[in-house]
mmCIF file of C-alpha atoms in Angstrom:
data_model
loop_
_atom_site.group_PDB
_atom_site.id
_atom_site.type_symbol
_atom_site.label_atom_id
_atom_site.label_comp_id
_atom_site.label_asym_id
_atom_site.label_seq_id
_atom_site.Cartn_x
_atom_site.Cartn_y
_atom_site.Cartn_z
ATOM 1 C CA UNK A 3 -13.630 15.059 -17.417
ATOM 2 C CA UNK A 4 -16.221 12.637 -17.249
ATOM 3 C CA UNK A 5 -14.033 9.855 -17.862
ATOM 4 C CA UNK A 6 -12.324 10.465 -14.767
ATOM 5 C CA UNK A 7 -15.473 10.704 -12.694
ATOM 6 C CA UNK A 8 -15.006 7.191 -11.739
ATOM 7 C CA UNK A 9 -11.450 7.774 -10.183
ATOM 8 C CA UNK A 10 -13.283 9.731 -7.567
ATOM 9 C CA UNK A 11 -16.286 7.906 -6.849
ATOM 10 C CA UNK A 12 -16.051 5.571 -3.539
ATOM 11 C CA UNK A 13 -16.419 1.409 -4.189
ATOM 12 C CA UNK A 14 -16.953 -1.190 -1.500
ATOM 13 C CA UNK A 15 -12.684 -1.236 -0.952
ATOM 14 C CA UNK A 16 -11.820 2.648 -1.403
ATOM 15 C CA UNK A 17 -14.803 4.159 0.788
ATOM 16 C CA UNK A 18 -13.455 7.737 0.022
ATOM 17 C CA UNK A 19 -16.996 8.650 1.425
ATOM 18 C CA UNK A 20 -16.317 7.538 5.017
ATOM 19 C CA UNK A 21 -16.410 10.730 7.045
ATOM 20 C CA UNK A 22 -13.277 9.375 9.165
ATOM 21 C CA UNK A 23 -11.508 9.489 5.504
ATOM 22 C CA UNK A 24 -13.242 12.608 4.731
ATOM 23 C CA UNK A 25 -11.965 14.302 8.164
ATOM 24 C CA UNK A 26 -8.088 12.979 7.419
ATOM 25 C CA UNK A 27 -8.165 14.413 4.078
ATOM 26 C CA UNK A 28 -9.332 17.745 5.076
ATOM 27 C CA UNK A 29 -7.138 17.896 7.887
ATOM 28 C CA UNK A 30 -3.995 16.800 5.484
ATOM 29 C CA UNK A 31 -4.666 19.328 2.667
ATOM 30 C CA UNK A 32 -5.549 22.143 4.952
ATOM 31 C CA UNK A 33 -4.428 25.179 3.403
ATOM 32 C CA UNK A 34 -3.327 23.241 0.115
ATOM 33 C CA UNK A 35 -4.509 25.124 -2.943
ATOM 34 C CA UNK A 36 -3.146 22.800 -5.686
ATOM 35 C CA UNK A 37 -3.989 19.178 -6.193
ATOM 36 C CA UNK A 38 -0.008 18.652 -6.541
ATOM 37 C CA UNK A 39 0.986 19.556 -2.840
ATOM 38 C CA UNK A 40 -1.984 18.075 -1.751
ATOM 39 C CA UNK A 41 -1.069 15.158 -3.429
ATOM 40 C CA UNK A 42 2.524 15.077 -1.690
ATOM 41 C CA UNK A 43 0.814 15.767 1.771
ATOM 42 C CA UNK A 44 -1.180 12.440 1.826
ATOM 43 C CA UNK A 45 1.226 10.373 0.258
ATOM 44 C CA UNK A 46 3.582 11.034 3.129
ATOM 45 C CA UNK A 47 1.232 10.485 5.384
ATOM 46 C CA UNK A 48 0.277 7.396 3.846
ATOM 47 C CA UNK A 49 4.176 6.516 3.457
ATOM 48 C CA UNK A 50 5.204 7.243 7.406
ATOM 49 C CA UNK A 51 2.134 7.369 9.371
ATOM 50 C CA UNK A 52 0.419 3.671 8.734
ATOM 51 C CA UNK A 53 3.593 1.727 9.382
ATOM 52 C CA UNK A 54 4.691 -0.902 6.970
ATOM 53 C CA UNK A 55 3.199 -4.642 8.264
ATOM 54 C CA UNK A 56 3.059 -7.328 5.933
ATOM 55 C CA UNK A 57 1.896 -10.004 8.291
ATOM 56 C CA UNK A 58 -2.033 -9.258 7.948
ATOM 57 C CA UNK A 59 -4.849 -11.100 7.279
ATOM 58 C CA UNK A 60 -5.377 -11.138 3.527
ATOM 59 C CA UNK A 61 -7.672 -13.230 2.748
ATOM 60 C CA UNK A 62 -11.087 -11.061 2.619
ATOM 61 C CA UNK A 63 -12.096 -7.944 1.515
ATOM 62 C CA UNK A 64 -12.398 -6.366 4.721
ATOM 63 C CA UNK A 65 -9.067 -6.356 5.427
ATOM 64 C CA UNK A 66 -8.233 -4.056 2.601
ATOM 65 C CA UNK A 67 -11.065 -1.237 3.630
ATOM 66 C CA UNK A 68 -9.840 2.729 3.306
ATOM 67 C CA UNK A 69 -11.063 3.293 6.262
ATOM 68 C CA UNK A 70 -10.272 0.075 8.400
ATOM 69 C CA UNK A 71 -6.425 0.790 7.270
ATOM 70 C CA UNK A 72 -6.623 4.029 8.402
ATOM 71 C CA UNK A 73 -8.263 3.137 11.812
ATOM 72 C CA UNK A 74 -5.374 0.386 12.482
ATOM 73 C CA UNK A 75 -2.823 2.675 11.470
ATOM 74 C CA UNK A 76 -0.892 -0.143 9.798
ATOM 75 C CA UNK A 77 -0.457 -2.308 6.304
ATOM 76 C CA UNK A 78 0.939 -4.213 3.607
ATOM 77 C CA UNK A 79 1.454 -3.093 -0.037
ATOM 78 C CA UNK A 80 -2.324 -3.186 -1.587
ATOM 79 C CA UNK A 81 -4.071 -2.095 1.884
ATOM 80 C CA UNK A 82 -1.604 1.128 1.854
ATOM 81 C CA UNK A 83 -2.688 1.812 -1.611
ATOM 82 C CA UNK A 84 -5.962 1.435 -1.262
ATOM 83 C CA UNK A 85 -5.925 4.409 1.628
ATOM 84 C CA UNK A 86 -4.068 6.962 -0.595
ATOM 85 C CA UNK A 87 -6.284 6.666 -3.341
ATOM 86 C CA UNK A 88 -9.002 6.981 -1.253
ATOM 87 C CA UNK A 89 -7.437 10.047 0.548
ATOM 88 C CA UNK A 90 -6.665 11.501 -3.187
ATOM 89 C CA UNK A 91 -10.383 11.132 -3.973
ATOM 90 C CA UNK A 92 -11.456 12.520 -0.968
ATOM 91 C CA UNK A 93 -9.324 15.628 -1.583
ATOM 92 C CA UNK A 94 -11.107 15.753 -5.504
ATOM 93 C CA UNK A 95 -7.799 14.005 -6.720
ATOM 94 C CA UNK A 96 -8.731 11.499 -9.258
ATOM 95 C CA UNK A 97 -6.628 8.305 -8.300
ATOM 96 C CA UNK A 98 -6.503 4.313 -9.052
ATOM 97 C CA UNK A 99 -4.450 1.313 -8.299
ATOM 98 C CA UNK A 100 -2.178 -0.194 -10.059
ATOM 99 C CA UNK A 101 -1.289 -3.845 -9.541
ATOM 100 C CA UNK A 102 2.370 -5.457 -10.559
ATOM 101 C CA UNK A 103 3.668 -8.647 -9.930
ATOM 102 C CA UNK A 104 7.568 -8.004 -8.154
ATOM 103 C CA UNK A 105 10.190 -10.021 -6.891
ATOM 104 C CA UNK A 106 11.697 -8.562 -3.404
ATOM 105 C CA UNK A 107 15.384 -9.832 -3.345
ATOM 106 C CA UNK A 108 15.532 -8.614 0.238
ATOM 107 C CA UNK A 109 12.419 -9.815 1.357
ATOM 108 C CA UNK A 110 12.471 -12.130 5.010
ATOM 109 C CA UNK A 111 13.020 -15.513 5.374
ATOM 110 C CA UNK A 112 10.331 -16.504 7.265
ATOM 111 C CA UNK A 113 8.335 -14.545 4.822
ATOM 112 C CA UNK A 114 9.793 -16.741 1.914
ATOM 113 C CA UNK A 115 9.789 -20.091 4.259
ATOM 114 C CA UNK A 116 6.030 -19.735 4.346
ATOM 115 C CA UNK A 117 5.251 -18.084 0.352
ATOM 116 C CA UNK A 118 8.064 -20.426 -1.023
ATOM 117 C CA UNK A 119 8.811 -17.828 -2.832
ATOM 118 C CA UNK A 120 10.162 -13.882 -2.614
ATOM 119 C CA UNK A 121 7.322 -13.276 -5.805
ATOM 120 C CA UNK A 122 4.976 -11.513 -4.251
ATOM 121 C CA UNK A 123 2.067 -11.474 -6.002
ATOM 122 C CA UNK A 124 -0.231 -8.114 -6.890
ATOM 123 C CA UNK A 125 2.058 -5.515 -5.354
ATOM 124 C CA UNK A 126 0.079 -2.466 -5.031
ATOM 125 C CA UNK A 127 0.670 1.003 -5.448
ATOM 126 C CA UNK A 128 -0.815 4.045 -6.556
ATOM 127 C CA UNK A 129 -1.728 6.407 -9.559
ATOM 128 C CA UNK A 130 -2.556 10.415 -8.910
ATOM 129 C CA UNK A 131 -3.872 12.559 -11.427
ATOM 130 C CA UNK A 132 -2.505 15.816 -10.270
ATOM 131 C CA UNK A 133 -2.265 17.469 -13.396
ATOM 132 C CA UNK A 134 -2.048 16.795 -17.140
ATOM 133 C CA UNK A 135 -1.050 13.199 -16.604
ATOM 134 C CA UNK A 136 -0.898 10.209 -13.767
ATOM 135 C CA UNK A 137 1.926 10.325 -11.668
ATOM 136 C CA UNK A 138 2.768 6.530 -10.008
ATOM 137 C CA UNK A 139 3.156 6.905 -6.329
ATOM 138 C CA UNK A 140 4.273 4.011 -3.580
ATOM 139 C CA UNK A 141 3.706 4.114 -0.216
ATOM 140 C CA UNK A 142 4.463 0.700 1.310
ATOM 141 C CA UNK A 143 7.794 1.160 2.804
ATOM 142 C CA UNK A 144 7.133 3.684 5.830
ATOM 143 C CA UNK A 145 10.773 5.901 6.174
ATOM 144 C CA UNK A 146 11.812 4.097 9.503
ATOM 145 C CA UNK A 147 11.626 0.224 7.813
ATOM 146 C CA UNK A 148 13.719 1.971 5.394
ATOM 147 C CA UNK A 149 16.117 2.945 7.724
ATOM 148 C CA UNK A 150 15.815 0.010 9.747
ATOM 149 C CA UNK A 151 16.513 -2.634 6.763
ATOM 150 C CA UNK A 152 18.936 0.160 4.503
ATOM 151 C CA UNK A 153 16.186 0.312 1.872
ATOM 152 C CA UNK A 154 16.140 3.134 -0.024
ATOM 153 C CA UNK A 155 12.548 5.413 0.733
ATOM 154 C CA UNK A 156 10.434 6.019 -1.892
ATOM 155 C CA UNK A 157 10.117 10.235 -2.531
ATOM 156 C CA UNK A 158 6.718 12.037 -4.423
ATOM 157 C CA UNK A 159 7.193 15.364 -5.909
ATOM 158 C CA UNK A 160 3.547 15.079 -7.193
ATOM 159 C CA UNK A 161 4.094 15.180 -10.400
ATOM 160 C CA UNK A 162 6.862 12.144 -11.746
ATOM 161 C CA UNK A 163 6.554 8.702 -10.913
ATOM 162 C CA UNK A 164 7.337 7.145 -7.630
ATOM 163 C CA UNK A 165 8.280 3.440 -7.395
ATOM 164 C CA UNK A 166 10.417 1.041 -5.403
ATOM 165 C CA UNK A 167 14.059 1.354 -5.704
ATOM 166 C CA UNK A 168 15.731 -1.324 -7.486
ATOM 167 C CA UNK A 169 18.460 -1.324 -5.144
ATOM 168 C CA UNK A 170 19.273 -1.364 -1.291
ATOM 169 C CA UNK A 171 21.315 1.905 0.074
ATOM 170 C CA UNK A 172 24.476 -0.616 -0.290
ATOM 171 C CA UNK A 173 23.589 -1.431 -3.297
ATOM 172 C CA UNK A 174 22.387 -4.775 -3.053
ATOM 173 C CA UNK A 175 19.204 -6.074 -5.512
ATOM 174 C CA UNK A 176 16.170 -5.149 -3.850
ATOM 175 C CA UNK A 177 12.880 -4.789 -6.017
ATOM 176 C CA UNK A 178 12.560 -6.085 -9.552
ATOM 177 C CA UNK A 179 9.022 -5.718 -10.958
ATOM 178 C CA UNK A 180 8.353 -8.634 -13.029
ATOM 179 C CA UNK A 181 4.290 -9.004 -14.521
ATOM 180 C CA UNK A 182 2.270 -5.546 -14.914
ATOM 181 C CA UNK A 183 -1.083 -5.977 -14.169
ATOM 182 C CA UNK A 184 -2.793 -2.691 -15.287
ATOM 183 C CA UNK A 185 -4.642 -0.099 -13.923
ATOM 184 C CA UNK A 186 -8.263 -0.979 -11.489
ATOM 185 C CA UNK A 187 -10.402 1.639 -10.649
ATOM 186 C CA UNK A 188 -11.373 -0.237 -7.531
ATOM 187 C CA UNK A 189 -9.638 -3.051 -5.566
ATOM 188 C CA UNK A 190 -9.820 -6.254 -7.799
ATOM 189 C CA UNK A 191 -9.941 -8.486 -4.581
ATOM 190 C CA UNK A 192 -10.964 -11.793 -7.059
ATOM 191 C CA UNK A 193 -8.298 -11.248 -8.760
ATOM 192 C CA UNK A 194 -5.394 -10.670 -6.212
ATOM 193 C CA UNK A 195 -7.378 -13.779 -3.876
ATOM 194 C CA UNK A 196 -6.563 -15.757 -7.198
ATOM 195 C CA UNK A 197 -3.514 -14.685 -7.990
ATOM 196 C CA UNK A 198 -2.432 -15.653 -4.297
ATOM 197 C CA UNK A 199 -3.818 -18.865 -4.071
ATOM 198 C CA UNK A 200 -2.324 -19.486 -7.719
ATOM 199 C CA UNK A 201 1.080 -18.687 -6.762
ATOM 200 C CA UNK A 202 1.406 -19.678 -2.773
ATOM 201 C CA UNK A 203 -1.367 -21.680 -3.007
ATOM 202 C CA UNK A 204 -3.558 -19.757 -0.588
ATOM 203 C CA UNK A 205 -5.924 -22.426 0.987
ATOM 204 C CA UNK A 206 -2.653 -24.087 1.916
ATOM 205 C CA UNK A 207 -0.161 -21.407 3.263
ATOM 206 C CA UNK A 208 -2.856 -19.892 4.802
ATOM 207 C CA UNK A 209 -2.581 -21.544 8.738
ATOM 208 C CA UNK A 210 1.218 -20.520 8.223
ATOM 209 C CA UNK A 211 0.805 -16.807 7.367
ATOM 210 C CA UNK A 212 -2.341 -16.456 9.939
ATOM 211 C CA UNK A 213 0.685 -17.965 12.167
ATOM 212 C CA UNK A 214 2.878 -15.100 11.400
ATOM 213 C CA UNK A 215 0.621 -12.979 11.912
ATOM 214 C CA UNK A 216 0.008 -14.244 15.550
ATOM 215 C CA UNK A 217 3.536 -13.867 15.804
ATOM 216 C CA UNK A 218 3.742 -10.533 14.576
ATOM 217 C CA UNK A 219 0.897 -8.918 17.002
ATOM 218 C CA UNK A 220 2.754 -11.051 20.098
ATOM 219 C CA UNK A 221 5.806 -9.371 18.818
ATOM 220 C CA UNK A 222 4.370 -5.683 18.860
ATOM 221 C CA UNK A 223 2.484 -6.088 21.745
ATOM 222 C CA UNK A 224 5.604 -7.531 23.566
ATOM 223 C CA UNK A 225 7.700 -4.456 22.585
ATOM 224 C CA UNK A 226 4.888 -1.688 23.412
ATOM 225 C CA UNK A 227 4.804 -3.275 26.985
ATOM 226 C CA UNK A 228 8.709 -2.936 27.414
ATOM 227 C CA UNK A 229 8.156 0.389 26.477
ATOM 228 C CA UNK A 230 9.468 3.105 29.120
#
């Protein structure tokens, strides 16, 4: 057991000691008396409560903080990731990220316009310890950007491996995972910073996404004043 003592502990990304991450967890494994349906409660709440938003700002460790994502209610891959295994820890769930390079066949144009590329570098998702083994659990794609785009939602039982569907509901090519990049028992930020800049060439793309992500906000913010 000792080995796993340092899938619980909290690091400067996955502050599972934050008491606004402590109070979520209790509140979502509230009369849970197995790590396995505690397990499923946060990772729908993870999946379907902080809504799916790509167009972030990326380029710093603060922007990937447990408990910032869960204050902004909102994130990409990594920074969803990061919450659930800090949730899991909370909850006495040993948990870690795991990192994969993937190619989204479906992902948006502007998107690849600005990345010239649909590789997106670092993917993150997450690994549980429920029981005798680690289960692989994704929560980027909320259910209603599923439903929105025809993606297919990603479902946790708690127990078998969770990852993004290889194909749209219509059948179309949607995720293909291409590099594997292990296991971390905290965020490697130098790494994925690296990997980004290697691939998109970070320094340079980086006006364009913060541009997006202008957009994006205008976008929201636009809607939520329509709003009856």
């Amino acid at each position: 057991m000792e080995q796993m003592e340092r899938f619980l502990r909290p690091t400067p990304a996955i502050d599972c000691d934050h008491p606004s991450i402590i109070e979520k967890a209790k509140a979502l494994t509230a009369g849970k008396d197995n790590n396995v349906d505690k397990a499923i409660s946060l990772f729908y709440f993870v999946r379907d409560d902080i809504k799916y938003n790509m167009y972030v700002y990326l380029d710093a460790l603060e922007h990937y903080r447990a408990s910032t994502i869960l204050d902004r209610k909102e994130g990409f891959c990594i920074q969803k990731a990061v919450l659930l295994v800090a949730l899991a820890r909370a909850s006495g769930i040993p948990a870690r990220l795991h990192h994969a390079d993937i190619r989204n066949h479906l992902a948006s144009d502007k998107a690849v316009e600005v990345l010239r590329t649909n590789v997106f570098a670092y993917h993150g998702y997450t690994e549980l310890y429920t029981g005798n083994k680690w289960a692989k659990a994704t929560p980027a794609f909320d259910l209603q950007t599923c439903q929105e785009n025809g993606w297919i939602p990603v479902e946790f039982d708690g127990k078998h491996d969770a990852i993004l569907h290889p194909r749209s509901v219509n059948g179309k090519l949607h995720i293909e995972y291409i590099t594997d990049h292990g296991t971390f028992d905290d965020l490697p930020i130098n790494d994925v910073l690296t990997s980004f800049d290697k691939l998109y060439g970070l320094k340079a793309t980086l006006d364009g996404w913060n541009g997006l992500v202008a957009e994006e906000k205008a976008r929201r913010e636009a809607k939520q004043g329509a709003a009856p």
